[in-house]
Amino acid sequence: MQSLLARLNKYSGATTAIISILLGMVVGAIMMLAAGYNPVAAYNALFVSALFQPYDLGETIRTITPLILTGLAVAIAFRTGLFNIGVEGQFIVGQLVAFIVATQLGLPPVIQVIVAVIMGGLAGALWGLVPGFLKASRGVHEVIVSIMMNFIALYLSNYLIRTWLAKGADSTPKIADSPPLKVDVLSQIFGGSRIHLGIFIALLGVFVMYYLLYRTKLGYELRAVGYNPRASEYAGMSVKRNIILSMMISGSFAGLAGASEVLGTSGYLSIEAAFTGIGFDGIAVALLGGNTPLGVIFAASLFGVLNYGGGNMQFEADVPFEVIRVVVAAIILFVAANISTKIVGRFRKQKGVKKHG
Amino acid sequence: MGDYMQVVTNILMTTVIYATPLVLAALGGLFSERSGVVNIGLEGLMIIGAFMGAVGTIATGSAWMGLILSIIAGIILALPHAVATITFKADQVVSGVAINFLALGISMYLVKYLYNGAGQTPVVPETLDRVAIPFLSEIPVIGPSLFQALPFTYIAIIAAFITYFLLYRTAFGMRIRAVGEHPHAAETAGVSVVGIRYLAVIISGALAAMGGASLSIAIGSEFNQATVAGQGFIALAALIFGKWRPLGVLGAATFFGFAVALALTGQLIGLSAYVPSEILSMLPYILTILALAGFVGRAEAPNALGKPYEKGTR
């Protein structure tokens, strides 16, 4: 019975996702039509250019990589009933610490990269600890603290880059033989694109999240607290401990995303006036993916295709890239408002089918 | 001595300029949140306001018309947030995040469409410039900042007092507070929770859009991707730091404006030799966290904040 219920839930989640994606793309198409662009040509250019050439496929996978990790970060917090809007800041400190390790410690090359990745993840965990701890100990809403932590991360990063890492310039020198996560074999398979080992970190992250959530006691507790904190407390679980751990695990995924980006794609840091947006994209990925590990892969892939293909769409079909932002926003709104179950629910009521209690 | 006065005068002027959009947007957030609807979308509402302010001014040739159009745009963008959160009971934070995405997407899409692929609007033909109030503007030090200010600054200060009056001295304000504290009791007393919340979210759209417009047609004179860069989130912080009260918000926003002014003028007055500008820029956020954690006063959120209203539940 329980498994049936679970399956029904999953089914309705997938339906919501698909209907929301289609409606979101319709919104985008309407915007294109209103401005006199051809939506069919635009979407065609988008998907063809994102997927059909080895080079483009490699670039699309590169775009998907951080989205999987930030998506996981938001998703695991959601599973514990927490909204980690601070993924952006955790991403920044992960990037910062990974870069510092890779440039300042002088470890042997391979060990250095591994340590840099791990330290990046830990930095993200530390940044997630602050809102987690304040939520657990003082009941402060994690959303607000996370937003504040984003700005603190941004300015901290800018400060260290300006005064130390870049020595007065706007961006740092590149990491030696950079970017260290890029391997020639992989790049050559995908037509010389910038795909890097980060995708394996991301996939490992998906596996870790799956294993953690469904195969360990901690994962069970995290989910239980998300479902019903009071019942969990009554059952002897420490809600506070789980809140803190959830935010730290979430932060570590975000930190890994940052480490993977700086060690795999850019190889340097620069002073930023604004956020990258990768952390915020993670929110969209988690929501669309229904906060499940597999769902996150699918959603990250879709948004990766939209983001990378959107650039080509601008080039080939002359449609401004920003329409993709509108499509993503519309998809989030539709998923959040649970539009399909509202429609399906109304439909069911009319047919007199009883709801599952 | 004269130099010293000049420095203080300059810092005050910068403070007031940076506080102005924050006050407007935070007051917008106040209406929404006092009615029980979280508004993370303030940033997006400011973006759409800044965009429409610039485009409207260019299209009509009048900055005042630009302001009116920007208010309308803010109201229109606030509607999906209201529909999603009040009618469809969507998660209010998630919906707000979507509003931010939506605003940046729509505005930059239209900028590129309207101005042949350019990343910013042309410079607006008219800005709403400083208006000096006779006699008062002659007061040394505070005169130039407060009484020779932008129209937006006067609007922001007046809006704070009107909000105070509305909230605590009128039936409408009492209803907003009732709906935000105890929606079921309010409904029992005959107040339409849905109606009040819709109205509050719409007002928040109008005010935040005005804050945004101040950035594109008064403080700056064009719109681009960086015109609104986090002010909506600082306004949110000011709302919390000001404990969801109109005059508290006015004070908090002014204080945050002061932090920005110090960060910007630090170089000039030699402060940056002691405190780096980035640390000054962090100050508002650190203080907000400390305030929330109860180390600097206690932030009391409206009781029903963030909870969708379901009829017939308790």
XYZ file of C-alpha atoms in Angstrom:
671
model
C 0.000 0.000 0.000
C 2.771 2.348 0.989
C 4.734 1.617 -2.149
C 1.630 2.251 -4.237
C 1.183 5.603 -2.557
C 4.834 6.395 -3.126
C 4.525 5.429 -6.760
C 1.449 7.613 -7.148
C 3.334 10.510 -5.625
C 6.235 9.996 -7.959
C 3.903 9.756 -10.902
C 2.143 12.996 -10.053
C 5.551 14.630 -9.498
C 6.685 13.663 -12.970
C 3.376 14.822 -14.433
C 3.725 18.176 -12.693
C 7.255 18.489 -14.027
C 6.351 17.650 -17.624
C 3.259 19.853 -17.707
C 5.220 22.697 -16.102
C 8.053 22.359 -18.636
C 5.606 22.418 -21.541
C 3.691 25.391 -20.109
C 6.977 27.195 -19.445
C 8.042 26.685 -23.041
C 4.642 27.925 -24.202
C 5.180 31.100 -22.153
C 8.570 31.492 -23.863
C 6.993 30.898 -27.267
C 4.338 33.531 -26.596
C 7.041 36.030 -25.648
C 8.929 35.226 -28.845
C 5.794 35.540 -30.973
C 4.892 38.840 -29.337
C 8.304 40.195 -30.313
C 8.031 38.820 -33.841
C 10.498 35.941 -33.485
C 9.849 32.421 -34.723
C 9.608 30.150 -31.659
C 9.824 26.913 -33.648
C 13.065 27.987 -35.300
C 14.364 29.227 -31.945
C 13.641 26.045 -29.969
C 14.932 23.999 -32.872
C 18.204 25.921 -32.908
C 18.418 25.573 -29.143
C 18.052 21.792 -28.954
C 19.965 20.942 -32.127
C 22.920 23.113 -31.200
C 23.039 21.851 -27.624
C 23.046 18.155 -28.395
C 23.948 17.095 -31.920
C 27.688 17.803 -32.168
C 30.291 16.176 -29.884
C 31.735 19.595 -29.045
C 28.341 21.039 -28.142
C 27.379 17.948 -26.188
C 30.608 18.290 -24.191
C 29.874 21.958 -23.497
C 26.309 21.092 -22.509
C 27.612 18.494 -20.045
C 30.018 21.119 -18.687
C 27.029 23.421 -18.144
C 25.054 20.618 -16.503
C 27.869 19.712 -14.049
C 27.501 22.553 -11.497
C 23.713 22.480 -11.902
C 23.596 18.870 -10.696
C 25.613 19.740 -7.596
C 23.748 22.933 -6.712
C 20.499 21.097 -7.455
C 21.492 18.353 -5.009
C 22.386 21.008 -2.449
C 18.961 22.637 -2.594
C 17.202 19.259 -2.816
C 18.720 17.680 0.295
C 17.857 20.728 2.375
C 14.316 20.652 1.017
C 14.047 17.004 2.062
C 14.641 18.118 5.660
C 12.113 20.896 5.260
C 14.736 23.621 4.863
C 15.112 26.129 2.063
C 18.796 26.692 1.397
C 18.761 29.843 -0.722
C 22.402 30.267 0.343
C 23.771 27.832 -2.232
C 25.127 30.802 -4.143
C 27.298 31.883 -1.210
C 28.379 28.331 -0.392
C 29.354 27.968 -4.041
C 31.484 31.116 -3.783
C 33.382 30.019 -0.663
C 33.860 26.532 -2.152
C 35.378 28.142 -5.215
C 37.517 30.456 -3.115
C 38.928 27.797 -0.788
C 39.534 25.306 -3.623
C 41.460 27.992 -5.472
C 43.509 28.905 -2.406
C 44.433 25.241 -1.822
C 45.316 24.768 -5.483
C 47.561 27.805 -5.635
C 48.983 28.402 -2.168
C 49.733 25.042 -0.547
C 52.261 23.649 -3.011
C 51.184 20.014 -2.624
C 52.021 17.347 -5.244
C 49.729 17.860 -8.292
C 47.173 15.032 -7.999
C 46.923 15.200 -4.209
C 46.600 18.963 -4.461
C 43.521 18.720 -6.685
C 41.904 16.130 -4.456
C 42.571 18.212 -1.336
C 41.297 21.321 -3.121
C 38.014 19.599 -4.031
C 37.526 18.280 -0.498
C 38.376 21.602 1.138
C 35.991 23.362 -1.235
C 33.232 21.040 -0.080
C 34.127 21.623 3.569
C 34.105 25.390 3.095
C 30.585 25.122 1.669
C 29.581 22.977 4.646
C 30.932 25.599 7.029
C 28.971 28.318 5.242
C 25.842 26.167 5.483
C 26.499 25.541 9.168
C 25.786 29.182 10.075
C 22.134 29.288 8.940
C 21.684 25.675 10.100
C 23.010 26.423 13.581
C 21.019 29.644 13.947
C 17.871 27.838 12.817
C 18.430 24.985 15.246
C 19.587 27.000 18.233
C 17.626 30.220 17.917
C 14.814 29.447 15.512
C 15.989 32.033 12.989
C 14.554 31.499 9.512
C 17.258 29.910 7.367
C 16.189 31.755 4.219
C 17.066 35.186 5.525
C 20.366 34.109 7.105
C 21.317 32.277 3.894
C 20.665 35.366 1.786
C 22.829 37.443 4.108
C 25.555 34.771 3.999
C 25.516 35.004 0.187
C 26.506 38.658 0.307
C 29.072 38.089 3.027
C 30.640 35.353 0.860
C 30.682 37.626 -2.174
C 32.414 40.472 -0.343
C 34.790 38.137 1.500
C 35.820 36.574 -1.793
C 36.264 39.982 -3.408
C 38.308 41.172 -0.437
C 40.693 38.199 -0.497
C 41.064 38.371 -4.271
C 41.777 42.094 -4.251
C 44.211 42.200 -1.367
C 45.891 38.791 -1.585
C 45.171 36.433 -4.464
C 45.203 38.924 -7.323
C 47.504 41.439 -5.644
C 45.547 44.490 -6.658
C 44.364 43.271 -10.059
C 40.748 42.428 -10.919
C 41.398 38.742 -11.414
C 43.887 36.188 -10.179
C 46.497 34.425 -12.307
C 45.451 30.967 -13.483
C 46.192 27.834 -11.479
C 49.346 26.128 -12.809
C 48.659 23.602 -15.645
C 45.121 24.783 -15.470
C 42.353 23.941 -15.207
C 43.524 20.900 -13.222
C 40.291 18.908 -13.540
C 40.417 19.076 -17.314
C 41.840 15.928 -18.900
C 42.792 15.804 -22.572
C 41.254 12.398 -23.315
C 37.813 13.447 -22.154
C 38.067 16.753 -23.938
C 39.093 15.053 -27.186
C 36.185 12.601 -27.097
C 33.884 15.612 -27.020
C 35.448 17.522 -29.889
C 37.878 19.569 -27.803
C 35.200 21.034 -25.557
C 35.802 22.199 -21.988
C 34.113 19.185 -20.376
C 36.036 18.130 -17.248
C 36.162 15.578 -14.436
C 33.672 17.639 -12.438
C 30.860 15.682 -14.080
C 32.088 12.572 -12.254
C 32.155 14.490 -8.972
C 28.567 15.493 -9.717
C 27.477 11.937 -10.539
C 29.238 10.672 -7.425
C 27.284 13.330 -5.541
C 24.038 11.977 -6.966
C 24.968 8.497 -5.806
C 25.984 9.767 -2.355
C 22.704 11.613 -1.980
C 20.747 8.525 -3.058
C 22.644 6.241 -0.706
C 22.512 8.712 2.160
C 18.800 9.425 1.857
C 17.486 5.925 1.284
C 20.083 3.553 2.722
C 21.300 5.143 5.952
C 19.791 5.944 9.328
C 20.857 9.570 8.962
C 19.021 9.836 5.638
C 15.923 8.324 7.183
C 16.088 10.865 9.995
C 16.645 13.760 7.598
C 13.564 12.773 5.637
C 11.523 12.121 8.781
C 12.331 15.602 10.102
C 11.292 17.003 6.741
C 7.969 15.179 6.842
C 7.078 15.897 10.421
C 9.530 17.460 12.869
C 7.295 16.974 15.908
C 6.711 13.280 15.283
C 10.451 12.828 14.665
C 11.275 14.526 17.938
C 8.729 12.340 19.696
C 10.318 9.275 18.106
C 13.571 10.250 19.733
C 15.340 11.960 16.854
C 17.121 15.243 17.427
C 15.485 17.734 15.073
C 18.165 20.310 15.809
C 21.005 17.958 14.986
C 19.337 16.948 11.730
C 18.704 20.555 10.720
C 22.369 21.397 11.233
C 23.583 18.279 9.419
C 21.201 18.826 6.525
C 22.415 22.381 5.996
C 26.035 21.239 6.204
C 25.568 18.427 3.686
C 23.677 20.841 1.471
C 26.462 23.387 1.784
C 29.098 20.793 0.967
C 27.357 19.929 -2.330
C 27.321 23.642 -3.144
C 30.969 23.986 -2.153
C 31.856 21.043 -4.401
C 30.059 22.778 -7.256
C 32.224 25.844 -6.711
C 35.414 23.770 -6.459
C 34.520 21.852 -9.606
C 33.883 25.069 -11.517
C 37.115 26.812 -10.574
C 39.262 23.673 -10.890
C 37.576 22.407 -14.045
C 36.322 25.316 -16.110
C 37.781 28.722 -15.327
C 41.023 28.060 -13.432
C 41.021 31.547 -11.924
C 38.907 33.893 -9.800
C 37.902 37.464 -10.396
C 36.289 40.255 -8.408
C 32.555 39.993 -9.018
C 29.979 42.752 -8.758
C 27.113 40.255 -8.674
C 26.318 36.589 -8.194
C 26.962 33.896 -10.788
C 23.371 32.674 -10.636
C 24.467 29.024 -10.602
C 23.319 28.722 -7.011
C 19.939 30.207 -7.790
C 19.602 27.861 -10.758
C 20.019 25.022 -8.259
C 16.686 26.022 -6.729
C 14.980 25.572 -10.089
C 16.746 22.244 -10.630
C 15.737 20.863 -7.223
C 12.122 21.942 -7.575
C 11.697 20.554 -11.049
C 13.505 17.369 -10.064
C 11.109 16.795 -7.183
C 14.082 16.823 -4.771
C 15.063 13.273 -5.713
C 18.605 12.349 -6.845
C 17.443 11.047 -10.213
C 15.073 13.977 -10.704
C 17.968 16.362 -10.126
C 19.937 14.754 -12.985
C 17.010 15.147 -15.367
C 16.234 18.699 -14.324
C 19.898 19.765 -14.405
C 20.175 18.267 -17.885
C 17.133 20.172 -19.093
C 18.364 23.484 -17.667
C 21.874 22.779 -18.916
C 20.517 22.282 -22.430
C 18.393 25.430 -22.113
C 21.304 27.509 -20.804
C 23.919 26.332 -23.275
C 21.554 25.983 -26.247
C 20.039 29.366 -25.385
C 23.345 31.029 -26.196
C 23.404 29.414 -29.616
C 19.756 30.248 -30.143
C 20.646 33.903 -29.714
C 23.396 33.453 -32.292
C 21.470 31.392 -34.851
C 17.813 32.420 -34.529
C 18.580 35.942 -33.292
C 16.317 35.544 -30.248
C 17.703 37.192 -27.065
C 19.011 34.596 -24.610
C 17.026 36.122 -21.742
C 13.842 34.467 -22.966
C 15.326 31.292 -21.476
C 15.376 32.976 -18.040
C 11.678 33.669 -18.483
C 11.036 30.034 -19.447
C 12.915 28.836 -16.335
C 11.052 31.305 -14.098
C 7.709 30.215 -15.523
C 8.593 26.560 -14.966
C 9.454 27.300 -11.293
C 6.183 29.168 -10.800
C 4.176 26.367 -12.376
C 5.933 23.682 -10.344
C 5.619 25.725 -7.136
C 1.930 26.368 -7.681
C 1.641 22.648 -8.414
C -0.374 23.600 -11.415
C -0.947 20.101 -12.800
C -2.367 18.593 -9.616
C -4.678 21.570 -9.316
C -5.911 20.944 -12.845
C -5.926 17.169 -12.524
C -7.460 17.470 -9.066
C -10.329 19.538 -10.375
C -10.791 17.071 -13.190
C -10.883 14.175 -10.739
C -13.391 15.900 -8.518
C -15.681 16.410 -11.461
C -15.510 12.739 -12.284
C -16.268 11.943 -8.675
C -13.078 10.023 -8.043
C -12.134 10.024 -4.386
C -8.812 11.496 -3.344
C -6.328 9.357 -1.523
C -6.408 10.250 2.177
C 37.436 72.382 9.701
C 35.644 73.360 6.511
C 36.952 70.190 4.876
C 35.648 68.145 7.737
C 32.163 69.639 7.373
C 32.303 68.986 3.668
C 33.159 65.318 4.255
C 30.263 64.850 6.674
C 27.938 66.623 4.240
C 29.064 64.323 1.438
C 28.637 61.179 3.517
C 25.123 62.271 4.495
C 24.207 62.985 0.884
C 25.472 59.557 -0.220
C 23.650 57.941 2.705
C 20.343 59.510 1.737
C 20.771 58.626 -1.930
C 21.491 54.971 -1.183
C 18.781 54.746 1.445
C 16.051 56.083 -0.842
C 15.444 52.983 -3.030
C 15.876 50.773 0.044
C 13.175 52.635 1.993
C 10.701 52.393 -0.874
C 11.310 48.706 -1.543
C 11.393 47.775 2.145
C 8.068 49.563 2.711
C 6.722 47.505 -0.174
C 7.968 44.376 1.528
C 6.361 45.602 4.743
C 2.859 45.679 3.257
C 3.218 42.206 1.810
C 4.807 40.625 4.873
C 2.565 42.311 7.454
C -0.317 40.671 5.575
C 1.451 37.311 5.866
C 3.009 36.946 2.417
C 6.814 36.623 2.274
C 8.252 38.706 -0.528
C 11.689 37.523 -1.609
C 10.683 38.933 -5.003
C 11.436 42.542 -3.978
C 14.611 42.403 -6.058
C 12.637 41.378 -9.142
C 9.971 44.005 -8.521
C 12.731 46.638 -8.289
C 14.267 45.331 -11.514
C 11.003 45.612 -13.427
C 10.440 49.080 -11.924
C 13.898 50.260 -12.938
C 13.419 48.818 -16.415
C 9.989 50.348 -16.980
C 11.070 53.666 -15.455
C 13.836 53.995 -18.036
C 11.851 52.634 -20.990
C 8.749 54.655 -20.054
C 10.785 57.836 -19.737
C 12.403 57.239 -23.118
C 9.053 56.438 -24.763
C 7.096 59.373 -23.327
C 9.906 61.876 -22.844
C 8.690 62.495 -19.300
C 10.357 61.028 -16.223
C 7.144 61.424 -14.215
C 5.307 59.365 -16.844
C 8.151 56.862 -16.612
C 7.565 56.628 -12.874
C 3.829 56.039 -13.322
C 4.470 53.332 -15.914
C 7.019 51.698 -13.646
C 4.466 51.550 -10.813
C 2.014 49.842 -13.190
C 4.723 47.367 -14.228
C 5.458 46.602 -10.564
C 1.786 45.923 -9.922
C 1.579 43.639 -12.973
C 4.645 41.630 -11.917
C 3.380 41.368 -8.330
C 0.225 39.682 -9.592
C 1.770 36.303 -10.497
C 3.285 36.240 -6.986
C -0.129 36.949 -5.504
C -1.895 34.393 -7.681
C 0.703 31.699 -7.021
C 0.945 32.229 -3.261
C -2.572 33.286 -2.299
C -4.792 31.461 -4.789
C -2.616 28.438 -5.537
C -0.985 28.388 -2.072
C 2.463 27.939 -3.584
C 5.515 28.185 -1.353
C 5.962 31.937 -0.921
C 9.750 31.903 -0.953
C 9.915 29.765 -4.086
C 7.420 31.987 -5.854
C 9.461 35.042 -4.885
C 12.587 33.441 -6.325
C 10.693 32.825 -9.557
C 9.621 36.491 -9.638
C 13.291 37.503 -9.484
C 14.154 35.220 -12.394
C 11.124 36.428 -14.326
C 11.920 40.115 -13.874
C 15.534 39.852 -14.985
C 14.549 37.669 -17.946
C 11.691 39.838 -19.161
C 13.493 43.145 -18.706
C 16.751 42.161 -20.421
C 14.830 40.325 -23.159
C 12.822 43.453 -23.884
C 15.878 45.718 -23.676
C 17.592 43.623 -26.339
C 14.422 43.522 -28.409
C 13.710 47.253 -28.141
C 17.266 48.513 -28.612
C 18.654 46.184 -31.286
C 20.466 43.723 -29.086
C 22.029 46.318 -26.773
C 22.773 45.305 -23.185
C 21.367 48.533 -21.758
C 18.788 51.197 -22.529
C 19.910 54.508 -23.976
C 20.367 57.329 -21.464
C 16.959 58.660 -20.462
C 16.057 62.103 -21.872
C 14.967 63.431 -18.477
C 15.742 62.516 -14.873
C 13.934 63.501 -11.700
C 16.533 65.859 -10.312
C 17.086 67.332 -6.884
C 14.489 69.800 -5.673
C 15.576 72.344 -3.083
C 13.109 73.299 -0.379
C 13.483 77.037 0.292
C 15.249 78.000 3.560
C 15.534 74.408 4.843
C 18.044 73.514 2.136
C 20.274 76.306 3.493
C 20.821 74.455 6.778
C 24.477 73.459 6.922
C 25.458 69.745 6.804
C 21.959 68.204 6.746
C 20.398 70.740 4.362
C 21.963 69.462 1.124
C 21.146 65.811 1.870
C 17.630 66.103 3.263
C 16.165 69.311 1.855
C 17.879 69.521 -1.482
C 17.028 65.933 -2.224
C 15.645 63.852 -5.053
C 11.850 63.794 -5.411
C 12.165 60.066 -4.713
C 13.684 60.833 -1.318
C 10.770 63.051 -0.345
C 8.368 60.384 -1.637
C 10.163 57.704 0.397
C 10.069 59.694 3.642
C 6.432 60.654 3.164
C 5.591 57.045 2.229
C 7.110 55.829 5.504
C 4.885 58.158 7.525
C 1.803 57.392 5.424
C 2.481 53.681 5.919
C 2.737 54.254 9.647
C -0.542 56.122 9.662
C -2.284 53.553 7.431
C -1.049 50.604 9.431
C -1.818 51.854 12.936
C -4.553 54.452 12.501
C -6.920 53.098 9.845
C -9.278 50.139 9.528
C -7.433 49.017 6.411
C -4.134 48.877 8.295
C -5.721 47.015 11.160
C -7.044 44.461 8.683
C -3.608 43.997 7.120
C -2.111 43.371 10.542
C -4.961 41.081 11.579
C -4.613 39.015 8.411
C -0.884 38.714 8.962
C -1.148 37.804 12.636
C -4.245 35.666 12.814
C -5.999 35.156 9.482
C -8.713 32.873 10.841
C -9.786 35.324 13.498
C -9.782 38.060 10.858
C -11.929 35.967 8.532
C -14.357 35.247 11.368
C -14.607 38.985 11.957
C -15.657 39.399 8.327
C -12.343 40.436 6.785
C -11.500 38.893 3.414
C -8.069 37.370 3.956
C -7.608 36.734 0.243
C -8.683 40.253 -0.710
C -6.448 41.990 1.832
C -3.447 39.853 0.906
C -3.911 40.525 -2.813
C -4.082 44.239 -2.118
C -1.014 44.128 0.122
C 1.059 42.258 -2.465
C -0.045 44.714 -5.170
C 0.968 47.689 -2.993
C 4.318 46.003 -2.420
C 4.793 45.726 -6.176
C 4.033 49.418 -6.646
C 6.401 50.594 -3.894
C 9.270 48.275 -4.830
C 8.947 49.326 -8.471
C 9.222 52.977 -7.391
C 12.395 52.063 -5.536
C 13.696 50.466 -8.711
C 12.701 53.455 -10.835
C 14.683 55.746 -8.547
C 17.783 53.831 -9.648
C 17.182 54.278 -13.365
C 15.622 57.738 -13.702
C 17.089 59.716 -10.801
C 20.161 58.179 -9.163
C 21.254 56.640 -12.459
C 19.991 57.495 -15.920
C 19.726 54.180 -17.774
C 18.778 50.570 -17.181
C 21.090 47.587 -17.528
C 21.591 44.197 -15.932
C 23.470 45.710 -12.979
C 21.145 48.665 -12.277
C 19.506 46.658 -9.504
C 22.261 44.560 -7.946
C 21.033 43.170 -4.660
C 19.181 46.273 -3.390
C 16.010 44.188 -3.166
C 17.729 41.796 -0.792
C 19.188 44.633 1.283
C 15.663 46.080 1.452
C 14.506 42.719 2.753
C 17.226 42.900 5.382
C 16.141 46.453 6.264
C 12.578 45.211 6.653
C 13.703 42.601 9.173
C 16.241 44.864 10.887
C 13.463 47.466 11.169
C 11.276 44.805 12.792
C 8.531 45.062 10.145
C 7.624 48.569 11.409
C 7.418 51.577 9.058
C 9.639 53.929 11.031
C 11.960 51.094 11.994
C 12.322 50.321 8.297
C 13.063 53.974 7.572
C 15.795 53.921 10.209
C 17.234 50.561 9.152
C 17.358 51.518 5.479
C 19.058 54.789 6.376
C 21.581 52.910 8.475
C 22.309 50.501 5.604
C 22.627 53.473 3.274
C 25.152 54.887 5.724
C 27.184 51.659 5.571
C 27.238 51.911 1.781
C 28.192 55.572 1.981
C 31.110 54.717 4.246
C 32.212 51.924 1.902
C 32.073 54.288 -1.069
C 33.684 57.314 0.545
C 36.167 55.254 2.577
C 38.855 55.893 0.029
C 38.294 59.652 0.126
C 38.257 60.097 3.868
C 41.099 57.670 4.564
C 38.863 55.152 6.323
C 39.816 52.371 3.925
C 43.310 52.395 5.388
C 41.790 50.992 8.583
C 38.660 49.165 7.425
C 38.512 47.648 3.908
C 35.482 48.718 1.871
C 34.374 45.094 1.474
C 34.073 44.751 5.253
C 31.930 47.892 5.351
C 29.814 46.443 2.558
C 29.312 43.279 4.598
C 28.190 45.223 7.651
C 24.445 45.411 6.881
C 24.283 41.658 6.352
C 26.269 40.746 9.442
C 24.165 43.101 11.557
C 20.962 41.619 10.171
C 22.088 38.112 11.093
C 23.038 39.297 14.586
C 19.679 41.031 14.937
C 17.845 37.898 13.836
C 19.850 35.752 16.213
C 18.749 38.010 19.031
C 22.156 39.514 19.755
C 21.007 42.977 18.649
C 17.400 43.300 19.801
C 14.811 40.742 18.810
C 13.166 40.518 15.387
C 9.501 39.610 15.695
C 7.992 38.443 12.428
C 4.258 38.590 11.786
C 2.711 35.439 13.198
C 1.172 34.047 10.014
C 4.112 35.038 7.793
C 4.819 32.417 5.147
C 1.762 30.311 5.828
C -0.746 29.901 3.000
C -4.269 30.573 4.202
C -6.591 27.572 4.123
C -10.188 28.232 4.993
C -11.592 26.062 7.740
C -8.291 24.952 9.238
C -6.678 26.258 12.386
